[in-house]
Amino acid sequence: MNSTPLSTPLTAPRTAPVTVESDLQIAGDILSVQHLLQPAREHPATVAEFVGLARSIAANRAEWEHLVEYDATTRWYHRLRTVPQGLDSARTGGTPIGYEVWLLSWVPGQGSGRHDHGASSGVMTVLDGELTEHGPRGPLTLASGAQRVFAPGYAHEVVNDTLDGAVSLHVYFPGLTEMPMHSCSPARSEALSV
């Protein structure tokens, strides 16, 4: 009779747990990695393409610089482009999403008030000067060239906290149909219940 001990453990060698990294962890912030950005298209379809559109307009100062006005009594803005959504886009993959491009100026101390953009997503690009965005994570200083991407319903306030004028470019997709104002300012330490 063969007497092999039955108590020999049959376990696999121990290995380190597998770490799954997100695209952001692997590639970093797409807005800071130039080669990952998509070139501008006439009809952007992705967030990266809308970011590329904003960057191409920002780089073409001749298109917008002569339009900028500063007004201390009221907010100044100018619609640069409106591209409607194609009627067949939802059914047949036609023209993707309609969009609008806005140019805004900011005199020292001017702000937007706390607001969101309804059903629109957007890309905000600082063209000149410096702006402060007050959002859910606190204040963020945005220097010339900085970009922010936001989803529908994202509430924030943008303010020129400097002593110089500033200019920003805003791309909304689909086009902006509402901009609900919120009652408290994120610059204060009040919390909104959601």
Short mmCIF file of C-alpha atoms in Angstrom, two decimals:
data_model
loop_
_atom_site.label_atom_id
_atom_site.label_comp_id
_atom_site.label_asym_id
_atom_site.label_seq_id
_atom_site.Cartn_x
_atom_site.Cartn_y
_atom_site.Cartn_z
CA MET A 1 0.00 0.00 0.00
CA ASN A 2 1.29 3.46 -0.91
CA SER A 3 1.23 5.91 1.97
CA THR A 4 1.33 9.45 0.56
CA PRO A 5 0.42 12.10 3.11
CA LEU A 6 -2.89 13.80 2.27
CA SER A 7 -2.13 17.00 4.16
CA THR A 8 0.20 18.55 1.53
CA PRO A 9 -1.23 22.00 0.70
CA LEU A 10 -1.96 22.62 -2.98
CA THR A 11 -1.96 26.44 -3.15
CA ALA A 12 -0.75 28.73 -5.89
CA PRO A 13 2.17 31.04 -5.16
CA ARG A 14 1.12 34.48 -3.91
CA THR A 15 1.23 37.35 -6.42
CA ALA A 16 0.69 41.07 -6.03
CA PRO A 17 -2.85 42.30 -6.74
CA VAL A 18 -3.42 43.61 -10.25
CA THR A 19 -3.78 47.39 -10.41
CA VAL A 20 -6.20 48.64 -13.04
CA GLU A 21 -5.45 52.17 -14.15
CA SER A 22 -7.87 54.50 -15.84
CA ASP A 23 -7.15 56.23 -19.12
CA LEU A 24 -6.55 59.44 -17.16
CA GLN A 25 -3.97 57.70 -14.94
CA ILE A 26 -2.22 56.22 -17.96
CA ALA A 27 -2.32 59.20 -20.32
CA GLY A 28 -2.76 62.09 -17.91
CA ASP A 29 -5.07 65.03 -18.42
CA ILE A 30 -5.96 65.13 -22.13
CA LEU A 31 -6.01 68.93 -22.02
CA SER A 32 -2.34 68.99 -21.04
CA VAL A 33 -1.09 66.43 -23.55
CA GLN A 34 -1.06 68.14 -26.93
CA HIS A 35 -0.57 65.03 -29.06
CA LEU A 36 -3.72 63.40 -27.64
CA LEU A 37 -5.96 66.28 -28.68
CA GLN A 38 -8.03 65.87 -31.81
CA PRO A 39 -7.63 68.39 -34.64
CA ALA A 40 -10.54 70.76 -35.14
CA ARG A 41 -13.28 69.49 -37.43
CA GLU A 42 -16.06 71.46 -39.05
CA HIS A 43 -18.60 69.36 -37.15
CA PRO A 44 -16.98 68.09 -33.94
CA ALA A 45 -18.52 64.96 -32.45
CA THR A 46 -16.46 64.27 -29.31
CA VAL A 47 -15.36 66.30 -26.30
CA ALA A 48 -11.75 66.12 -27.53
CA GLU A 49 -12.81 67.52 -30.91
CA PHE A 50 -14.68 70.41 -29.23
CA VAL A 51 -11.54 71.12 -27.19
CA GLY A 52 -9.59 71.12 -30.47
CA LEU A 53 -12.11 73.52 -32.00
CA ALA A 54 -11.72 75.91 -29.05
CA ARG A 55 -7.92 75.73 -29.31
CA SER A 56 -7.96 76.45 -33.05
CA ILE A 57 -10.22 79.49 -32.59
CA ALA A 58 -8.06 80.69 -29.68
CA ALA A 59 -4.94 80.43 -31.84
CA ASN A 60 -6.54 82.50 -34.61
CA ARG A 61 -6.55 85.88 -32.84
CA ALA A 62 -7.45 87.67 -36.10
CA GLU A 63 -10.88 86.00 -35.91
CA TRP A 64 -11.84 87.41 -32.52
CA GLU A 65 -9.42 90.00 -31.12
CA HIS A 66 -10.89 93.00 -32.99
CA LEU A 67 -14.38 92.16 -31.65
CA VAL A 68 -13.54 92.39 -27.94
CA GLU A 69 -15.11 95.23 -25.96
CA TYR A 70 -14.93 95.92 -22.23
CA ASP A 71 -17.99 97.32 -20.46
CA ALA A 72 -17.96 98.06 -16.74
CA THR A 73 -21.75 98.57 -16.60
CA THR A 74 -22.88 95.26 -18.09
CA ARG A 75 -21.49 91.90 -19.19
CA TRP A 76 -20.19 91.96 -22.77
CA TYR A 77 -20.43 88.91 -25.02
CA HIS A 78 -20.47 88.15 -28.72
CA ARG A 79 -21.61 84.99 -30.49
CA LEU A 80 -18.86 83.97 -32.94
CA ARG A 81 -20.53 80.91 -34.45
CA THR A 82 -23.75 78.95 -34.44
CA VAL A 83 -23.81 75.53 -36.07
CA PRO A 84 -27.23 73.85 -35.84
CA GLN A 85 -27.64 70.14 -35.32
CA GLY A 86 -28.58 68.31 -38.50
CA LEU A 87 -32.21 67.16 -38.57
CA ASP A 88 -31.22 63.58 -39.40
CA SER A 89 -28.27 63.31 -37.00
CA ALA A 90 -29.98 61.16 -34.38
CA ARG A 91 -31.27 58.66 -36.92
CA THR A 92 -28.61 58.35 -39.60
CA GLY A 93 -25.34 59.48 -38.09
CA GLY A 94 -25.44 62.77 -40.01
CA THR A 95 -24.12 66.07 -38.66
CA PRO A 96 -23.31 65.29 -35.02
CA ILE A 97 -24.14 67.91 -32.42
CA GLY A 98 -25.00 71.52 -33.01
CA TYR A 99 -22.85 74.01 -31.15
CA GLU A 100 -22.28 77.69 -30.38
CA VAL A 101 -19.08 79.64 -29.81
CA TRP A 102 -19.19 82.72 -27.56
CA LEU A 103 -16.59 85.38 -26.82
CA LEU A 104 -16.81 87.08 -23.39
CA SER A 105 -14.87 89.93 -21.83
CA TRP A 106 -14.34 90.49 -18.12
CA VAL A 107 -13.41 93.80 -16.51
CA PRO A 108 -11.76 93.64 -13.06
CA GLY A 109 -14.25 92.41 -10.47
CA GLN A 110 -16.83 91.21 -12.99
CA GLY A 111 -18.34 87.77 -12.49
CA SER A 112 -20.93 85.49 -14.01
CA GLY A 113 -22.86 84.62 -10.87
CA ARG A 114 -23.29 80.97 -9.96
CA HIS A 115 -24.95 79.17 -12.86
CA ASP A 116 -25.08 76.00 -14.91
CA HIS A 117 -25.61 75.48 -18.64
CA GLY A 118 -28.75 73.37 -18.67
CA ALA A 119 -28.46 70.44 -21.08
CA SER A 120 -25.29 71.76 -22.72
CA SER A 121 -21.72 70.60 -22.21
CA GLY A 122 -18.96 73.08 -22.78
CA VAL A 123 -15.34 74.07 -23.13
CA MET A 124 -14.15 77.34 -21.58
CA THR A 125 -10.80 78.71 -22.76
CA VAL A 126 -9.08 81.77 -21.26
CA LEU A 127 -7.76 83.82 -24.18
CA ASP A 128 -6.26 86.81 -22.32
CA GLY A 129 -5.78 87.65 -18.68
CA GLU A 130 -6.71 85.44 -15.77
CA LEU A 131 -10.03 84.20 -14.41
CA THR A 132 -11.03 82.35 -11.26
CA GLU A 133 -13.55 79.53 -11.47
CA HIS A 134 -15.44 78.77 -8.26
CA GLY A 135 -16.79 75.24 -8.59
CA PRO A 136 -17.62 72.24 -6.44
CA ARG A 137 -13.92 71.63 -5.64
CA GLY A 138 -13.19 75.22 -4.65
CA PRO A 139 -11.51 78.09 -6.51
CA LEU A 140 -9.30 77.40 -9.51
CA THR A 141 -7.15 80.09 -11.12
CA LEU A 142 -7.18 79.91 -14.92
CA ALA A 143 -4.37 81.73 -16.73
CA SER A 144 -4.32 82.59 -20.42
CA GLY A 145 -4.43 79.34 -22.42
CA ALA A 146 -6.14 77.33 -19.67
CA GLN A 147 -9.19 75.27 -20.58
CA ARG A 148 -12.03 73.73 -18.58
CA VAL A 149 -14.46 71.12 -19.83
CA PHE A 150 -17.84 70.71 -18.14
CA ALA A 151 -20.87 68.45 -18.45
CA PRO A 152 -24.56 69.36 -18.42
CA GLY A 153 -25.71 70.63 -15.03
CA TYR A 154 -22.20 71.56 -13.83
CA ALA A 155 -22.63 74.66 -11.63
CA HIS A 156 -19.87 77.23 -11.24
CA GLU A 157 -19.11 80.92 -11.04
CA VAL A 158 -16.41 82.64 -13.10
CA VAL A 159 -14.88 85.87 -11.79
CA ASN A 160 -12.12 88.25 -12.85
CA ASP A 161 -10.31 88.70 -9.52
CA THR A 162 -7.41 90.61 -11.08
CA LEU A 163 -6.81 94.29 -11.82
CA ASP A 164 -6.60 93.67 -15.59
CA GLY A 165 -9.22 92.78 -18.19
CA ALA A 166 -9.68 89.20 -19.35
CA VAL A 167 -11.22 87.48 -22.38
CA SER A 168 -12.62 83.95 -22.62
CA LEU A 169 -14.03 81.70 -25.32
CA HIS A 170 -16.94 79.35 -24.61
CA VAL A 171 -18.04 76.47 -26.84
CA TYR A 172 -21.43 74.97 -25.88
CA PHE A 173 -22.67 71.69 -27.33
CA PRO A 174 -25.47 71.41 -28.07
CA GLY A 175 -26.05 75.15 -28.37
CA LEU A 176 -26.92 76.98 -25.16
CA THR A 177 -30.68 77.12 -24.57
CA GLU A 178 -30.69 78.04 -20.89
CA MET A 179 -28.36 79.21 -18.15
CA PRO A 180 -30.12 78.71 -14.80
CA MET A 181 -28.77 80.94 -12.04
CA HIS A 182 -28.19 79.50 -8.56
CA SER A 183 -28.88 81.41 -5.38
CA CYS A 184 -25.59 81.13 -3.51
CA SER A 185 -22.06 81.81 -4.63
CA PRO A 186 -19.41 79.06 -4.39
CA ALA A 187 -17.01 81.83 -3.37
CA ARG A 188 -18.72 81.69 0.02
CA SER A 189 -18.52 78.64 2.23
CA GLU A 190 -22.21 77.74 1.82
CA ALA A 191 -23.15 74.32 0.53
CA LEU A 192 -25.94 73.59 -1.90
CA SER A 193 -28.11 70.59 -1.19
CA VAL A 194 -28.52 68.48 -4.27
#
